[in-house]
XYZ file of C-alpha atoms in Angstrom:
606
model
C 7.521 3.850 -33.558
C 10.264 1.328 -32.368
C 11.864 2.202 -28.942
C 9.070 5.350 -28.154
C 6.476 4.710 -25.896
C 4.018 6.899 -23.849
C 5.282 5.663 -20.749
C 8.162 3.768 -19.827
C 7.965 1.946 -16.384
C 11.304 1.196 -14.417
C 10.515 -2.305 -12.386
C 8.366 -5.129 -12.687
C 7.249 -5.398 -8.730
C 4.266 -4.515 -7.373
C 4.203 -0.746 -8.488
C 5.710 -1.455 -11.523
C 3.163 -3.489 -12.274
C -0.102 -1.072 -11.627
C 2.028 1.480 -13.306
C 2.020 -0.536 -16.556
C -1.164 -1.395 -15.920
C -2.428 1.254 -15.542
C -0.659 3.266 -18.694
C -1.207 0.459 -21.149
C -4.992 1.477 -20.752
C -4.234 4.966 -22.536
C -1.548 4.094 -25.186
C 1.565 2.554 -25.627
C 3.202 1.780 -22.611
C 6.846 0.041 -21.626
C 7.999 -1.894 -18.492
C 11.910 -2.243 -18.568
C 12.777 -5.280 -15.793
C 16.232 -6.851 -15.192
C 14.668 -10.194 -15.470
C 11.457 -10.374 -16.882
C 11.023 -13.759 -14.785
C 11.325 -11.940 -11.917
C 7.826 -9.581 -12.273
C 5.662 -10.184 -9.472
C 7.340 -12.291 -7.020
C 6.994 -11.704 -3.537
C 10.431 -11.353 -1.501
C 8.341 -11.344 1.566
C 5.496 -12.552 3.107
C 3.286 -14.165 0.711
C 0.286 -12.153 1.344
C -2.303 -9.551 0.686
C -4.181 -7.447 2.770
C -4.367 -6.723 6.415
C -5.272 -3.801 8.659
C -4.815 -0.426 6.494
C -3.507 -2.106 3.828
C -6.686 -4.105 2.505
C -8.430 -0.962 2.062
C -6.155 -0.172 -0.627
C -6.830 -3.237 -2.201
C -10.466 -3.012 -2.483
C -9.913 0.415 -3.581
C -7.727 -0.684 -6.346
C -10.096 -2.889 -7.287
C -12.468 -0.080 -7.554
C -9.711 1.713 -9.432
C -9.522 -1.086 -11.906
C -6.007 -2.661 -10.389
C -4.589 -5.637 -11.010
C -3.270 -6.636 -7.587
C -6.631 -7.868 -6.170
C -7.422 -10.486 -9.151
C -3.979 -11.377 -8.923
C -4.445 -12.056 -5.003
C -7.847 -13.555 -5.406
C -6.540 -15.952 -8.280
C -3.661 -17.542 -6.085
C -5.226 -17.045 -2.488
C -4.711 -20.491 -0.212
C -6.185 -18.717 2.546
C -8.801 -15.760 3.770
C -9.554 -14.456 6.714
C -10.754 -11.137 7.883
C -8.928 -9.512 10.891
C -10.567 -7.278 13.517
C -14.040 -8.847 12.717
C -15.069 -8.821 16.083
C -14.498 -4.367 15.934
C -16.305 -2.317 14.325
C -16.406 -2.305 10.475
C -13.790 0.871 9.891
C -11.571 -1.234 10.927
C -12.012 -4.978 9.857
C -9.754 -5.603 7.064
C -9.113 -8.770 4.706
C -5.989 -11.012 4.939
C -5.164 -12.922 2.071
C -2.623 -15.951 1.892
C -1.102 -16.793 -1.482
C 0.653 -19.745 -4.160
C 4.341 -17.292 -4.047
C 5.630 -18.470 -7.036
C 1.415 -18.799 -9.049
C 0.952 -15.137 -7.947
C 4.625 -14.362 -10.210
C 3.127 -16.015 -12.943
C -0.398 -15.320 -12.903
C 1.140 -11.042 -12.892
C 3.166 -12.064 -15.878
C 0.619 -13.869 -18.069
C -1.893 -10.739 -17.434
C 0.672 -8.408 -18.208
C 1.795 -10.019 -21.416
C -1.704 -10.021 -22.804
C -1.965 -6.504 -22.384
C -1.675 -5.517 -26.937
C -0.427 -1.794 -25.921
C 2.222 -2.875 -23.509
C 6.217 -4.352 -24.148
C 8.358 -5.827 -21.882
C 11.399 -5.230 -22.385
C 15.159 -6.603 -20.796
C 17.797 -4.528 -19.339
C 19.169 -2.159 -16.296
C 18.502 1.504 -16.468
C 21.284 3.533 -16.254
C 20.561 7.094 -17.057
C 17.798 9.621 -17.281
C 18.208 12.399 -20.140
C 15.555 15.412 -20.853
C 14.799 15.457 -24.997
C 14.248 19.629 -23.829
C 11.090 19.122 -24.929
C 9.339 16.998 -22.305
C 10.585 13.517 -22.958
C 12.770 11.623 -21.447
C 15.498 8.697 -22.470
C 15.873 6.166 -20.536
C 19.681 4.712 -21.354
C 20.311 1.125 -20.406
C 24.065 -0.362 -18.857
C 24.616 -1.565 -22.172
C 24.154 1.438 -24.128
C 20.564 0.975 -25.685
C 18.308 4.350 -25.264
C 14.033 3.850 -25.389
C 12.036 7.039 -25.738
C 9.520 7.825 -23.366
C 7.205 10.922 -22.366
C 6.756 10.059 -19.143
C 8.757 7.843 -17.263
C 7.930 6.302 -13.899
C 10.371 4.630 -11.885
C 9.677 1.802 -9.379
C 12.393 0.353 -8.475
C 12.171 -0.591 -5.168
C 15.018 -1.803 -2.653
C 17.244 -1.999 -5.833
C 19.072 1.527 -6.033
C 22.297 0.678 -4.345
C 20.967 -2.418 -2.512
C 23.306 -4.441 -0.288
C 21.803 -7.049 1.078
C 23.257 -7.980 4.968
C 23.846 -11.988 6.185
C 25.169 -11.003 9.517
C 28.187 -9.221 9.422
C 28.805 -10.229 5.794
C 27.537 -8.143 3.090
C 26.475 -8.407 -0.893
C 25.677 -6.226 -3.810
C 22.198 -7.458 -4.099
C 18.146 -5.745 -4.579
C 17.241 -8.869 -3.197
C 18.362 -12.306 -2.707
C 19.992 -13.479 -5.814
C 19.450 -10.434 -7.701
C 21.613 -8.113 -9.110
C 20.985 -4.111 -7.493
C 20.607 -1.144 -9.651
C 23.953 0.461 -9.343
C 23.331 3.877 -11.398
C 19.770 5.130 -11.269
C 20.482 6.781 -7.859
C 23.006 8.805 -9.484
C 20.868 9.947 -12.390
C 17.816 11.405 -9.687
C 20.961 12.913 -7.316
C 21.882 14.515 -10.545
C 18.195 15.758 -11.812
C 18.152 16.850 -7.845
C 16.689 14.475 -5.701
C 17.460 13.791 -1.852
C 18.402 10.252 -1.506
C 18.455 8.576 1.830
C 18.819 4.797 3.315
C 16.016 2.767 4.156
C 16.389 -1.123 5.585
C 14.158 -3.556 5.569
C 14.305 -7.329 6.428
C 12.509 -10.978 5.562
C 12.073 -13.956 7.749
C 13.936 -17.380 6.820
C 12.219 -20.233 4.699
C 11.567 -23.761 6.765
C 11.230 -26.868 5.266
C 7.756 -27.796 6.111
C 8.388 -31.925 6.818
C 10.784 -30.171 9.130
C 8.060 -28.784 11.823
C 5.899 -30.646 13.993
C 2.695 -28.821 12.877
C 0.931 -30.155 15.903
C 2.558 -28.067 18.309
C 1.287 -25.403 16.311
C -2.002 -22.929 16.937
C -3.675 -23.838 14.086
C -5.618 -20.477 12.524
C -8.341 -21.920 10.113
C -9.219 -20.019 6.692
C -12.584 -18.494 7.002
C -15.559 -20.444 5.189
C -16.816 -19.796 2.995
C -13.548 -17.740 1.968
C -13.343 -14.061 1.381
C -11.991 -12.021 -2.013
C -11.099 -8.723 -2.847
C -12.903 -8.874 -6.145
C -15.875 -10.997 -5.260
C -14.954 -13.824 -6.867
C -13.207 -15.871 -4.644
C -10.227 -18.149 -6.235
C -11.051 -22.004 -6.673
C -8.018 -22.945 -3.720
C -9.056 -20.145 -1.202
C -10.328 -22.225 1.500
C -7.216 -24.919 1.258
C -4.700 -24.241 3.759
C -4.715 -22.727 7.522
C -1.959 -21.162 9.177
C -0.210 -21.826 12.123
C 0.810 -19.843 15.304
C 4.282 -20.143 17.394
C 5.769 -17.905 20.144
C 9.660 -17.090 21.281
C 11.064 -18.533 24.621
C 13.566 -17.398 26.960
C 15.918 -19.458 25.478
C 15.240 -17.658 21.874
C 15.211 -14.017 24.017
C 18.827 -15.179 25.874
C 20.614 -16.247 22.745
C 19.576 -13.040 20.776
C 21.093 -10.545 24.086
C 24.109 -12.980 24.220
C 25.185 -12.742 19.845
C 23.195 -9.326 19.621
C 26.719 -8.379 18.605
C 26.496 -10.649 15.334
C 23.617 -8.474 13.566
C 24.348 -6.083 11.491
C 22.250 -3.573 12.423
C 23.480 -3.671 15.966
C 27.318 -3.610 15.183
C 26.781 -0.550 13.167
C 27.226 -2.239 9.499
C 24.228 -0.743 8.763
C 23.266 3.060 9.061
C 19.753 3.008 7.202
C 16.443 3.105 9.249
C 13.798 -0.028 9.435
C 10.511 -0.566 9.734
C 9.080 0.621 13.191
C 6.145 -1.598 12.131
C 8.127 -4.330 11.358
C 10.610 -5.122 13.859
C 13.584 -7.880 13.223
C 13.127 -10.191 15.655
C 16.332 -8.428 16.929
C 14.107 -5.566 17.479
C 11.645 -6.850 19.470
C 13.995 -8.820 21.811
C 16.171 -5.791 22.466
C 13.435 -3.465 22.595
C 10.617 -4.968 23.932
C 12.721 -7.132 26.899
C 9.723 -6.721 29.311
C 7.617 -9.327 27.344
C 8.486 -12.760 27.790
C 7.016 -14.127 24.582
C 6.641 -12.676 20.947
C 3.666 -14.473 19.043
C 5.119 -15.601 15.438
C 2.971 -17.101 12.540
C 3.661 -20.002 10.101
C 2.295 -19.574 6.661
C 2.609 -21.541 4.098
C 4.595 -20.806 0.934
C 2.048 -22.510 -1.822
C 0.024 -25.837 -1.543
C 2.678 -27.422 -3.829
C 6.304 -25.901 -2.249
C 8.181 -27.466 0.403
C 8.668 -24.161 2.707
C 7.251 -22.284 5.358
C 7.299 -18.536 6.259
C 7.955 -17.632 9.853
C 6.519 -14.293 9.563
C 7.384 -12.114 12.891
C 11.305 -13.341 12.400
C 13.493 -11.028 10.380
C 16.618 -10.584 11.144
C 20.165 -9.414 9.975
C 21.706 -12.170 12.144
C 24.558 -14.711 10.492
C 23.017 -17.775 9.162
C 24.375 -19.958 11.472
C 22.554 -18.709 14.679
C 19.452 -18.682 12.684
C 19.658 -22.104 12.787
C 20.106 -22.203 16.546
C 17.259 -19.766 17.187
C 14.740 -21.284 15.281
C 15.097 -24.568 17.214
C 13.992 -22.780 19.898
C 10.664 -22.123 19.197
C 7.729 -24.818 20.114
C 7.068 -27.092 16.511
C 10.754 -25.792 15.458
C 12.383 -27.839 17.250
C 14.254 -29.864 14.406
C 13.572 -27.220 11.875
C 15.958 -27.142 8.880
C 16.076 -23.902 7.247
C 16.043 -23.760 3.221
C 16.965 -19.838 3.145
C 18.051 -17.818 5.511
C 16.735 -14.472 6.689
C 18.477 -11.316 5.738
C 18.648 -7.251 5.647
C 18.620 -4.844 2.841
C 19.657 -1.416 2.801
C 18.542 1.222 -0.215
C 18.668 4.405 -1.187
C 14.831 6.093 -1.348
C 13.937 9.208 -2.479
C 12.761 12.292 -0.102
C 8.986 11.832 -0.738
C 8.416 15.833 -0.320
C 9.620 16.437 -3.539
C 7.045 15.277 -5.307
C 3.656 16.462 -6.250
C 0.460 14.502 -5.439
C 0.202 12.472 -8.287
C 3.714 11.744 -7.343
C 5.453 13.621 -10.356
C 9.236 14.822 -9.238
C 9.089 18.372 -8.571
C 12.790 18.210 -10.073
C 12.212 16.525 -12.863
C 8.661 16.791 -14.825
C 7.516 13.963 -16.306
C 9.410 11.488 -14.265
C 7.723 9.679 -11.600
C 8.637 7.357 -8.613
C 6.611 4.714 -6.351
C 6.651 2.294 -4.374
C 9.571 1.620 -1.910
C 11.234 3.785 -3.879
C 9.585 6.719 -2.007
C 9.764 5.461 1.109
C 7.035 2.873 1.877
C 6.895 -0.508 3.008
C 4.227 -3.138 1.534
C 3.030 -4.605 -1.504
C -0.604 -2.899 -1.168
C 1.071 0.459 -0.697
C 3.567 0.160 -3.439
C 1.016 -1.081 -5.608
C -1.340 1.522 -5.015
C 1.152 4.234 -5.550
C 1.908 2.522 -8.825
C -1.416 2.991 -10.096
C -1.394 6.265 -9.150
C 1.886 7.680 -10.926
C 1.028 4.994 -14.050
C -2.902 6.840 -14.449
C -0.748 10.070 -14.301
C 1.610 9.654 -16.390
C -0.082 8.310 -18.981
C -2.611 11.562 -18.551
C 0.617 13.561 -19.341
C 1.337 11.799 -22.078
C -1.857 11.907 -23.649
C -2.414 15.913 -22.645
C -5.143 15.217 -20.501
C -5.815 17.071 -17.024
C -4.338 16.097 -14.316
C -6.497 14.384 -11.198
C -5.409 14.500 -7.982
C -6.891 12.552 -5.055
C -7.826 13.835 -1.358
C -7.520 12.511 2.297
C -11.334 12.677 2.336
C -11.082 10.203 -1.065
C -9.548 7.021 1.301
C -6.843 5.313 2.345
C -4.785 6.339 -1.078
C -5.639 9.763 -0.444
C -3.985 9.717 3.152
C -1.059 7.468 1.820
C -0.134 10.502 -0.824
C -1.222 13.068 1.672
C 1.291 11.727 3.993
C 4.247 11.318 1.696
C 4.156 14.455 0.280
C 3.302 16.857 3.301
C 5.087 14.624 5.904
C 7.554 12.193 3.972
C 9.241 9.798 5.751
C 12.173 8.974 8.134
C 11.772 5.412 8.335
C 9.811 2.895 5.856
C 6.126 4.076 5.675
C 3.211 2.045 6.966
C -0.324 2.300 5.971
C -2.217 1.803 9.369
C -6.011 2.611 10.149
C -5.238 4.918 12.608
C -3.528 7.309 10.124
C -7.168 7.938 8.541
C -9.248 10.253 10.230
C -12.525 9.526 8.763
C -12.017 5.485 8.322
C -15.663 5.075 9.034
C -16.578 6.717 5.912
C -13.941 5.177 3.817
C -14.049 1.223 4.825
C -12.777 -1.702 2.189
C -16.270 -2.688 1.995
C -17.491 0.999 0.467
C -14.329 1.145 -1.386
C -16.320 0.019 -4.883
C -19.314 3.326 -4.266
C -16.451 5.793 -3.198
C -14.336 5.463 -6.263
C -15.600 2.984 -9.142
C -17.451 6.590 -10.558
C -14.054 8.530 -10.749
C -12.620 5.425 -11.827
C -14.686 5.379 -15.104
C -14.400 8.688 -15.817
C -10.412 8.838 -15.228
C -10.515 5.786 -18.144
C -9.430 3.233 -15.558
C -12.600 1.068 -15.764
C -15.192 0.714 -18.358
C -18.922 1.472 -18.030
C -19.631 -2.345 -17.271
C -17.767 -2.419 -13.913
C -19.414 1.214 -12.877
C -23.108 -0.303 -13.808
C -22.281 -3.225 -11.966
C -21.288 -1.019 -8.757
C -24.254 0.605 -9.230
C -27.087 -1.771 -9.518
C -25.489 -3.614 -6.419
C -26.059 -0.557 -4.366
C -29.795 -0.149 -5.623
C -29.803 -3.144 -4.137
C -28.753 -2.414 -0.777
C -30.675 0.576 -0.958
C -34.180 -1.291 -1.157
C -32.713 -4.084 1.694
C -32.813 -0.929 3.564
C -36.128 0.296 2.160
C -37.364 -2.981 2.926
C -36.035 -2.737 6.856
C -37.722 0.649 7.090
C -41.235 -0.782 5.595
C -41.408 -3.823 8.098
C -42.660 -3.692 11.339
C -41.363 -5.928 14.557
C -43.059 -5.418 18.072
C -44.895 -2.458 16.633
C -41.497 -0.627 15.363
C -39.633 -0.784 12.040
C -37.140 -3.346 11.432
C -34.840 -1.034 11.378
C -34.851 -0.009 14.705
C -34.048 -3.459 15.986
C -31.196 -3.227 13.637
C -29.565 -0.534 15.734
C -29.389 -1.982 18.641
C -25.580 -4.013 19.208
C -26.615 -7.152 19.912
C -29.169 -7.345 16.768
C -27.992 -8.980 13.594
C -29.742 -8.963 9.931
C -29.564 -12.919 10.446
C -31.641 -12.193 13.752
C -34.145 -10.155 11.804
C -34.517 -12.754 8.911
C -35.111 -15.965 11.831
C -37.819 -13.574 12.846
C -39.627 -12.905 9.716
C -38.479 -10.215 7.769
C -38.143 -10.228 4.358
C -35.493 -8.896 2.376
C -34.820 -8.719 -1.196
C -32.176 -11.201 -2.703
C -28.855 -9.866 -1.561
C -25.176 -11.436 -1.258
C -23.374 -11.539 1.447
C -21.519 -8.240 0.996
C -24.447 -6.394 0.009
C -26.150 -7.800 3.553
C -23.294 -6.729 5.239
C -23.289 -3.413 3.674
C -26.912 -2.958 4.043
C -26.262 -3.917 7.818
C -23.518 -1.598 8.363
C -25.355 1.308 6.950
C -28.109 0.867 9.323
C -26.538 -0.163 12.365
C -23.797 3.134 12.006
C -26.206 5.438 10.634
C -26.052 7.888 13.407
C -22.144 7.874 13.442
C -22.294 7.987 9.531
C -23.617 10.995 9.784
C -21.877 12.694 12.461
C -18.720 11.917 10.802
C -20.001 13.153 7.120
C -21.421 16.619 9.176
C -17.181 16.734 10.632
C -16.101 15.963 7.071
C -17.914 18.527 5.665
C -17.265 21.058 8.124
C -13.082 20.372 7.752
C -13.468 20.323 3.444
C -15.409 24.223 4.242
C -12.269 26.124 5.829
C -9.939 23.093 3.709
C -10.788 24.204 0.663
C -9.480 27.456 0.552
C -7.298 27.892 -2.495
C -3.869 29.247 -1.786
C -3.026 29.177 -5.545
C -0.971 32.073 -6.438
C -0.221 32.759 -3.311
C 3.623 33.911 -2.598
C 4.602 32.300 0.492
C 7.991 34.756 0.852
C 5.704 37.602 0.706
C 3.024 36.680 3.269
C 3.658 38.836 6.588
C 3.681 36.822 10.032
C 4.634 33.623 9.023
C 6.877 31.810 11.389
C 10.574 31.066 10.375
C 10.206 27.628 9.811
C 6.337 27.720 8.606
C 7.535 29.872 5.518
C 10.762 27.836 5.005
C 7.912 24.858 5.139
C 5.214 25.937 2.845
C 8.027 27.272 0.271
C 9.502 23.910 0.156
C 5.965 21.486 0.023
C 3.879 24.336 -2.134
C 0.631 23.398 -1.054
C -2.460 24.691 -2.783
C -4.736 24.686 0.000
C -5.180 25.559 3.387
C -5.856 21.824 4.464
C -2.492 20.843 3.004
C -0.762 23.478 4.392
C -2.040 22.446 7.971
C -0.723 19.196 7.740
C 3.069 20.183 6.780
C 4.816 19.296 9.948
C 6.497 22.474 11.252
C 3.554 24.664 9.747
C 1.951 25.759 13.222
C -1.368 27.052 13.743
C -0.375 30.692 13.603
C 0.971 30.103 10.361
C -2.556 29.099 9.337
C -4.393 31.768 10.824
C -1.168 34.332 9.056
C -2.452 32.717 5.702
C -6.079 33.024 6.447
C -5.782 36.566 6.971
C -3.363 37.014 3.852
C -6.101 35.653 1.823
C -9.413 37.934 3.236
C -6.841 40.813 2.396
C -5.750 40.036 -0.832
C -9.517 39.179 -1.861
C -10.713 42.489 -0.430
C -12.876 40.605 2.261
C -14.989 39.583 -0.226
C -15.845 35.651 -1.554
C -12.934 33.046 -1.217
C -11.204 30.738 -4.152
C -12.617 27.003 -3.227
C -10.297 24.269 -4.672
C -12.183 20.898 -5.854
């Protein structure tokens, strides 16, 4: 029926994108997009991956997400970071064609039958009473949805900051979204100000690359998909560093940025410091390493990734002379600031459904993150769910114990936010059991069943790991020095390569399924130790605190009931994580629930 959809999506970046995605797989699904140009380009770094955020891209890829073809397709460069650590935390960098990765989103998402784009600003959210929502546009026009997400990211009120001087903008160029905050205010919502910052764009015939630390692409290159894209190997990157000079002129017109005068009240990135930041901050070190990346193989511009700033455009140009290679550096566009409103991620549920409004959803930078991969991933999340509501099918929700999405929903909803949200490896507690390169065994099977992948991908997944399962077989059967193969596998300094110069056979495997067949033996004792912890924490976790009236519980702490009334967590592992819940307050609610079960069995939660 014209203008009624199953979903309606509000943004065409990298949630918006999953979201449609992701909904267009169970009906008829809408993304409404300012400029329908626009979906898919990268206002930052041109990149995908890196440490705790490329184990949400392999475990989109298991959850049949776009993002990781689109990043394999258009990747100029791979390389995995950490690879000399252990493999929980080795995680895969990805370079990328900017303006090819824009396009390549767009021509997937336009041959997607169940899905419309369509043109125009939202406005407005209205309740039908009955479940559904309309979404009103600034010029009047009203579309029909029964769920709506919104991903919108640093568009709801966004200024953007050039110094001291200020302009209406989501992003450079681009118009903001000047009423949607005012429509979730109205349905309820906390709104608060979040900042965040990009580097300036060199022209590349401008640097003297051989100054430069050259970082080579690995060989042969890398993928999230395992496919890698026919340009992967074809650039490097480059490596620069601040001087004194750079660190003087920054203390002397620290006075010029806008975050210092006071112009802006929103918080940034703690993970992503201006380079205003880490002068002011950081003044013990002398240097601050900065990388060059290239913007395509076919654009003119560099990215000087590590330089953000709010500073007028004018001492940009002075500062980034003073870096080694930069010294005649002409600047294309300038860095810059924005500021915009984000929701309070605490009111929503776990599938990130407003608590204030049901049926509306939000991801993204929106809620509070920072990042493509975590946006993304959040949009595949609230798209899946929606669409489930739509449809009238149960509702899944994922755990901490799941991976790196689990911890990244975990976190926004028990803890929220007060500055933009960063997916790191040290926010996982069991990252050894949940690495990118198990990402495809973990989730591909929920995947299928959820209706996010088809039975192809999940037999694919699983015939690779029969596979690793008889290079492993095969390790155990083999004999070196009178002991199994295996055994010499444990030891640190022992490689599979090692093993194979010496004789041992091994059933054809790839590369991944080597290194996964490597990892498994080599980490088998901590495997297990952490799966014994895992199992032990999911035991007392999984107690069900469904039904259970928080007001009425006796001995809860002040601001533990205030806490657990506000967050509503169903079990006792989500109610330990609510900051402000203290350990008394757990061991109040553990003894609520022996009472009100009579001492008898306990209500497990799945």
């Amino acid at each position: 029926m014209k203008n009624r959809w199953n979903v309606i999506v509000i943004g065409g970046g990298h949630a918006g994108i999953e979201a449609a995605w992701a909904a267009a797989k169970f009906g008829r699904a809408a993304m409404l997009v300012g400029n329908p140009a626009t979906i898919g380009r990268m206002p930052c770094n041109p990149s995908v991956g890196g440490p705790g955020k490329s184990q949400l891209v392999f475990e989109l890829q298991a959850l049949g997400g776009l993002m990781p073809t689109l990043a394999d397709q258009t990747a100029i460069h791979t390389r995995v970071l950490n690879a000399s650590k252990g493999p929980a935390v080795q995680s895969l960098r990805v370079q990328n064609e900017r303006d090819l990765y824009a396009t390549v989103a767009q021509d997937a998402l336009l041959s997607v039958p169940e899905l419309d784009i369509l043109r125009g600003e939202a406005a407005d959210l209205e309740s039908d009473g009955q479940g559904g929502w309309w979404v009103v546009t600034t010029d009047g026009r009203r579309f029909w949805g029964r769920s709506v997400v919104v991903a919108a990211g640093t568009f709801m009120r966004g200024v953007t900051w050039y110094g001291r001087q200020s302009r209406h903008e989501g992003r450079q160029g681009e118009p903001p979204s000047r009423y949607l905050s005012a429509a979730l205010e109205q349905g309820g919502h906390t709104l608060k100000r979040f900042k965040t910052g990009t580097p300036p764009r060199v022209r590349a015939d401008s640097v003297r690359f051989g100054d430069l630390t050259v970082i080579p692409a690995d060989q042969p290159a890398r993928s999230f998909t395992g496919t890698p894209g026919p340009h992967a190997e074809a650039s490097p990157t480059w490596q620069t560093h601040t001087t004194p000079l750079t660190h003087r002129l920054v203390a002397e017109n620290i006075g010029h940025s806008a975050m210092y005068a006071g112009d802006i009240d929103a918080l940034g990135a703690r993970y992503c410091p201006s380079i205003e930041d880490k002068i002011m901050r950081f003044a013990h070190h002398d240097r601050h390493l900065l990388f060059v990346e290239p913007e395509g193989l076919e654009t003119s511009e560099v990215y000087l990734q590590g330089f953000s700033s709010s500073l007028p455009p004018e001492l940009q140009d002075v500062l980034v002379r003073t870096l080694p290679g930069f010294e005649q550096a002409v600047i294309q566009r300038y860095a810059y600031a924005v500021e915009y409103d984000v929701v309070d991620s605490t009111e929503l549920t776990m599938n990130l459904e407003s608590r204030r409004l049901p049926g509306v959803y939000t991801a993204g930078q929106l809620n509070g993150t920072s990042g493509y991969e975590e946006a993304a991933m959040q949009g595949l999340v609230a798209g899946t769910a929606a669409a489930r509501r739509a449809a009238g099918l149960s509702e899944e929700t994922f755990s901490r114990a799941d991976g790196y999405l689990g911890v990244l929903l975990d976190d926004l909803m028990l803890k929220g936010c007060d500055e933009p949200f960063r997916m790191m490896t040290s926010r996982v507690e069991h990252r050894l059991l949940v690495r990118q390169d198990n990402a495809d065994e973990r989730l591909t099977p929920l995947a299928q069943r959820l209706g996010l992948v088809g039975q192809v991908q999940l037999d694919a997944v699983q015939a690779k790991y029969r596979r690793v399962e008889a290079g492993m077989q095969a390790l155990a059967r083999q004999r070196l020095d009178g002991k199994p193969a295996e055994v010499h596998l444990r030891r640190p300094e022992v490689s599979l390569v090692d093993l194979e110069a010496q004789g041992v056979q091994l059933p054809e495997l790839s590369r991944e399924e080597k290194e996964a067949v490597e990892i498994r033996v080599k980490y088998a004792g901590y495997l297990d130790r952490a799966r014994r912890q895992l199992d032990a924490e999911a035991k007392a976790g999984r107690l069900s605190l469904s039904g259970v009236d928080f007001a009425a519980v006796p001995s809860l702490s002040l601001e533990g009931r205030e806490k657990l009334l506000r967050h509503a967590p169903t079990t006792v592992e989500q109610a330990s994580r609510i900051q402000g819940v203290r350990h008394a307050d757990i061991s109040a609610l553990l003894v609520h629930l022996k009472q009100r079960q009579g001492g008898g069995g306990r209500s497990a939660h799945s």
